[in-house]
PDB file of C-alpha atoms in Angstrom:
ATOM      1  CA  UNK J1308     -35.951-107.064 -60.534  1.00  0.00           C
ATOM      2  CA  UNK J1309     -35.201-109.062 -63.696  1.00  0.00           C
ATOM      3  CA  UNK J1310     -34.707-112.237 -61.649  1.00  0.00           C
ATOM      4  CA  UNK J1311     -38.003-111.614 -59.818  1.00  0.00           C
ATOM      5  CA  UNK J1312     -39.919-111.212 -63.089  1.00  0.00           C
ATOM      6  CA  UNK J1313     -38.319-114.419 -64.407  1.00  0.00           C
ATOM      7  CA  UNK J1314     -39.474-116.252 -61.283  1.00  0.00           C
ATOM      8  CA  UNK J1315     -43.008-114.963 -61.821  1.00  0.00           C
ATOM      9  CA  UNK J1316     -42.893-116.058 -65.440  1.00  0.00           C
ATOM     10  CA  UNK J1317     -41.813-119.587 -64.488  1.00  0.00           C
ATOM     11  CA  UNK J1318     -44.531-119.751 -61.817  1.00  0.00           C
ATOM     12  CA  UNK J1319     -47.080-118.584 -64.369  1.00  0.00           C
ATOM     13  CA  UNK J1320     -46.025-121.296 -66.809  1.00  0.00           C
ATOM     14  CA  UNK J1321     -46.104-123.995 -64.132  1.00  0.00           C
ATOM     15  CA  UNK J1322     -49.531-122.981 -62.901  1.00  0.00           C
ATOM     16  CA  UNK J1323     -51.064-123.078 -66.361  1.00  0.00           C
ATOM     17  CA  UNK J1324     -50.025-126.715 -66.599  1.00  0.00           C
ATOM     18  CA  UNK J1325     -51.616-127.591 -63.260  1.00  0.00           C
ATOM     19  CA  UNK J1326     -55.153-127.111 -64.569  1.00  0.00           C
ATOM     20  CA  UNK J1327     -56.320-125.400 -61.366  1.00  0.00           C
ATOM     21  CA  UNK J1328     -57.474-122.175 -63.003  1.00  0.00           C
ATOM     22  CA  UNK J1329     -57.177-119.936 -66.043  1.00  0.00           C
ATOM     23  CA  UNK J1330     -54.197-118.090 -67.449  1.00  0.00           C
ATOM     24  CA  UNK J1331     -56.143-114.828 -67.153  1.00  0.00           C
ATOM     25  CA  UNK J1332     -56.403-115.183 -63.371  1.00  0.00           C
ATOM     26  CA  UNK J1333     -52.678-115.640 -62.910  1.00  0.00           C
ATOM     27  CA  UNK J1334     -51.691-112.938 -65.384  1.00  0.00           C
ATOM     28  CA  UNK J1335     -53.859-110.329 -63.649  1.00  0.00           C
ATOM     29  CA  UNK J1336     -52.623-111.487 -60.230  1.00  0.00           C
ATOM     30  CA  UNK J1337     -48.951-111.222 -61.226  1.00  0.00           C
ATOM     31  CA  UNK J1338     -49.362-107.898 -63.027  1.00  0.00           C
ATOM     32  CA  UNK J1339     -51.352-106.470 -60.110  1.00  0.00           C
ATOM     33  CA  UNK J1340     -48.772-107.643 -57.598  1.00  0.00           C
ATOM     34  CA  UNK J1341     -45.887-106.233 -59.624  1.00  0.00           C
ATOM     35  CA  UNK J1342     -47.658-102.872 -59.985  1.00  0.00           C
ATOM     36  CA  UNK J1343     -48.073-102.725 -56.204  1.00  0.00           C
ATOM     37  CA  UNK J1344     -44.440-103.617 -55.585  1.00  0.00           C
ATOM     38  CA  UNK J1345     -43.271-100.939 -58.005  1.00  0.00           C
ATOM     39  CA  UNK J1346     -45.387 -98.213 -56.379  1.00  0.00           C
ATOM     40  CA  UNK J1347     -44.259 -98.660 -52.758  1.00  0.00           C
ATOM     41  CA  UNK J1348     -42.349 -95.994 -50.884  1.00  0.00           C
ATOM     42  CA  UNK J1349     -40.524 -96.074 -47.554  1.00  0.00           C
ATOM     43  CA  UNK J1350     -42.728 -94.945 -44.653  1.00  0.00           C
ATOM     44  CA  UNK J1351     -39.798 -93.243 -42.914  1.00  0.00           C
ATOM     45  CA  UNK J1352     -38.935 -91.445 -46.155  1.00  0.00           C
ATOM     46  CA  UNK J1353     -42.518 -90.228 -46.535  1.00  0.00           C
ATOM     47  CA  UNK J1354     -42.616 -89.041 -42.919  1.00  0.00           C
ATOM     48  CA  UNK J1355     -39.401 -87.058 -43.441  1.00  0.00           C
ATOM     49  CA  UNK J1356     -40.398 -85.641 -46.835  1.00  0.00           C
ATOM     50  CA  UNK J1357     -41.708 -82.055 -46.687  1.00  0.00           C
ATOM     51  CA  UNK J1358     -43.970 -82.744 -49.695  1.00  0.00           C
ATOM     52  CA  UNK J1359     -45.995 -85.419 -47.851  1.00  0.00           C
ATOM     53  CA  UNK J1360     -49.490 -84.122 -47.002  1.00  0.00           C
ATOM     54  CA  UNK J1361     -50.008 -83.501 -43.283  1.00  0.00           C
ATOM     55  CA  UNK J1362     -52.981 -85.889 -43.009  1.00  0.00           C
ATOM     56  CA  UNK J1363     -50.998 -88.755 -44.564  1.00  0.00           C
ATOM     57  CA  UNK J1364     -47.957 -87.962 -42.432  1.00  0.00           C
ATOM     58  CA  UNK J1365     -50.120 -88.167 -39.268  1.00  0.00           C
ATOM     59  CA  UNK J1366     -51.515 -91.574 -40.303  1.00  0.00           C
ATOM     60  CA  UNK J1367     -48.036 -92.886 -41.045  1.00  0.00           C
ATOM     61  CA  UNK J1368     -46.777 -91.621 -37.677  1.00  0.00           C
ATOM     62  CA  UNK J1369     -49.611 -93.450 -35.879  1.00  0.00           C
ATOM     63  CA  UNK J1370     -48.847 -96.633 -37.829  1.00  0.00           C
ATOM     64  CA  UNK J1371     -45.162 -96.266 -36.968  1.00  0.00           C
ATOM     65  CA  UNK J1372     -45.983 -95.810 -33.270  1.00  0.00           C
ATOM     66  CA  UNK J1373     -48.162 -98.930 -33.323  1.00  0.00           C
ATOM     67  CA  UNK J1374     -45.340-100.833 -35.002  1.00  0.00           C
ATOM     68  CA  UNK J1375     -42.839 -99.650 -32.369  1.00  0.00           C
ATOM     69  CA  UNK J1376     -45.283-100.576 -29.593  1.00  0.00           C
ATOM     70  CA  UNK J1377     -45.667-104.079 -31.040  1.00  0.00           C
ATOM     71  CA  UNK J1378     -41.904-104.501 -31.278  1.00  0.00           C
ATOM     72  CA  UNK J1379     -40.800-103.002 -27.968  1.00  0.00           C
ATOM     73  CA  UNK J1380     -43.711-103.430 -25.546  1.00  0.00           C
ATOM     74  CA  UNK J1381     -45.214-106.654 -26.865  1.00  0.00           C
ATOM     75  CA  UNK J1382     -41.958-108.182 -28.123  1.00  0.00           C
ATOM     76  CA  UNK J1383     -43.567-109.158 -31.427  1.00  0.00           C
ATOM     77  CA  UNK J1384     -41.339-109.852 -34.435  1.00  0.00           C
ATOM     78  CA  UNK J1385     -42.378-106.956 -36.695  1.00  0.00           C
ATOM     79  CA  UNK J1386     -39.621-107.391 -39.281  1.00  0.00           C
ATOM     80  CA  UNK J1387     -40.379-105.141 -42.251  1.00  0.00           C
ATOM     81  CA  UNK J1388     -44.141-105.098 -41.655  1.00  0.00           C
ATOM     82  CA  UNK J1389     -45.708-101.708 -42.390  1.00  0.00           C
ATOM     83  CA  UNK J1390     -42.360-100.206 -43.412  1.00  0.00           C
ATOM     84  CA  UNK J1391     -43.582 -99.388 -46.927  1.00  0.00           C
ATOM     85  CA  UNK J1392     -46.585 -97.468 -48.252  1.00  0.00           C
ATOM     86  CA  UNK J1393     -48.323 -97.477 -51.632  1.00  0.00           C
ATOM     87  CA  UNK J1394     -50.884 -94.899 -52.734  1.00  0.00           C
ATOM     88  CA  UNK J1395     -53.568 -96.957 -54.451  1.00  0.00           C
ATOM     89  CA  UNK J1396     -56.058 -94.315 -55.451  1.00  0.00           C
ATOM     90  CA  UNK J1397     -58.823 -96.679 -54.313  1.00  0.00           C
ATOM     91  CA  UNK J1398     -59.993 -98.103 -50.970  1.00  0.00           C
ATOM     92  CA  UNK J1399     -59.000-101.768 -51.528  1.00  0.00           C
ATOM     93  CA  UNK J1400     -56.468-103.998 -53.217  1.00  0.00           C
ATOM     94  CA  UNK J1401     -57.620-107.606 -52.729  1.00  0.00           C
ATOM     95  CA  UNK J1402     -61.025-109.220 -52.972  1.00  0.00           C
ATOM     96  CA  UNK J1403     -61.401-112.644 -51.346  1.00  0.00           C
ATOM     97  CA  UNK J1404     -64.066-114.786 -52.957  1.00  0.00           C
ATOM     98  CA  UNK J1405     -65.727-117.602 -51.050  1.00  0.00           C
ATOM     99  CA  UNK J1406     -68.150-119.816 -52.984  1.00  0.00           C
ATOM    100  CA  UNK J1407     -70.630-122.225 -51.455  1.00  0.00           C
ATOM    101  CA  UNK J1408     -72.943-124.523 -53.429  1.00  0.00           C
ATOM    102  CA  UNK J1409     -76.666-123.813 -53.044  1.00  0.00           C
ATOM    103  CA  UNK J1410     -78.077-125.113 -49.736  1.00  0.00           C
ATOM    104  CA  UNK J1411     -74.632-126.099 -48.507  1.00  0.00           C
ATOM    105  CA  UNK J1412     -72.270-124.897 -45.817  1.00  0.00           C
ATOM    106  CA  UNK J1413     -69.267-126.627 -47.405  1.00  0.00           C
ATOM    107  CA  UNK J1414     -67.107-124.043 -49.190  1.00  0.00           C
ATOM    108  CA  UNK J1415     -65.743-124.720 -52.656  1.00  0.00           C
ATOM    109  CA  UNK J1416     -61.995-125.440 -52.700  1.00  0.00           C
ATOM    110  CA  UNK J1417     -59.549-123.776 -55.100  1.00  0.00           C
ATOM    111  CA  UNK J1418     -56.182-125.451 -55.605  1.00  0.00           C
ATOM    112  CA  UNK J1419     -52.925-123.540 -56.045  1.00  0.00           C
ATOM    113  CA  UNK J1420     -49.580-125.033 -57.074  1.00  0.00           C
ATOM    114  CA  UNK J1421     -47.511-123.648 -54.192  1.00  0.00           C
ATOM    115  CA  UNK J1422     -49.888-123.263 -51.226  1.00  0.00           C
ATOM    116  CA  UNK J1423     -52.291-126.142 -51.895  1.00  0.00           C
ATOM    117  CA  UNK J1424     -56.080-125.996 -51.666  1.00  0.00           C
ATOM    118  CA  UNK J1425     -57.986-123.274 -49.841  1.00  0.00           C
ATOM    119  CA  UNK J1426     -61.623-122.309 -49.375  1.00  0.00           C
ATOM    120  CA  UNK J1427     -61.174-118.839 -50.815  1.00  0.00           C
ATOM    121  CA  UNK J1428     -59.702-117.161 -53.834  1.00  0.00           C
ATOM    122  CA  UNK J1429     -57.919-113.834 -53.516  1.00  0.00           C
ATOM    123  CA  UNK J1430     -58.243-111.606 -56.545  1.00  0.00           C
ATOM    124  CA  UNK J1431     -55.964-108.657 -57.208  1.00  0.00           C
ATOM    125  CA  UNK J1432     -58.027-106.141 -59.119  1.00  0.00           C
ATOM    126  CA  UNK J1433     -56.496-103.065 -60.651  1.00  0.00           C
ATOM    127  CA  UNK J1434     -59.022-100.261 -61.153  1.00  0.00           C
ATOM    128  CA  UNK J1435     -62.085-102.511 -61.258  1.00  0.00           C
ATOM    129  CA  UNK J1436     -64.814-102.906 -58.660  1.00  0.00           C
ATOM    130  CA  UNK J1437     -66.214-106.419 -58.194  1.00  0.00           C
ATOM    131  CA  UNK J1438     -69.760-107.026 -59.339  1.00  0.00           C
TER     132      UNK J1438
END
């Protein structure tokens, strides 16, 4: 975990030098992402746990069945997809913002140091509903 936080710190420092966006954006994105990573639990562990509420257990079982179907019947590479669960206490975790100048259909581009330029900006928001 220490190495992962050091990597995030270096990325944060590099991105502030790129001039693409503000330090506040990256700090909230990194802190939000780390809080999500720290709150995840194993789906199989939650299914097996007697303390897991029945309604949640049923949803996790359905998700697990869909995952098994994708892997075995459709031969899709599922990897670790949907193997972990995080209770958010809210209905969403990411807001994607798309901006278009007035009377235009050409979306504004945001540039990121690792992935390049894209026509949207994903915002991790912790406990705050967008405007």
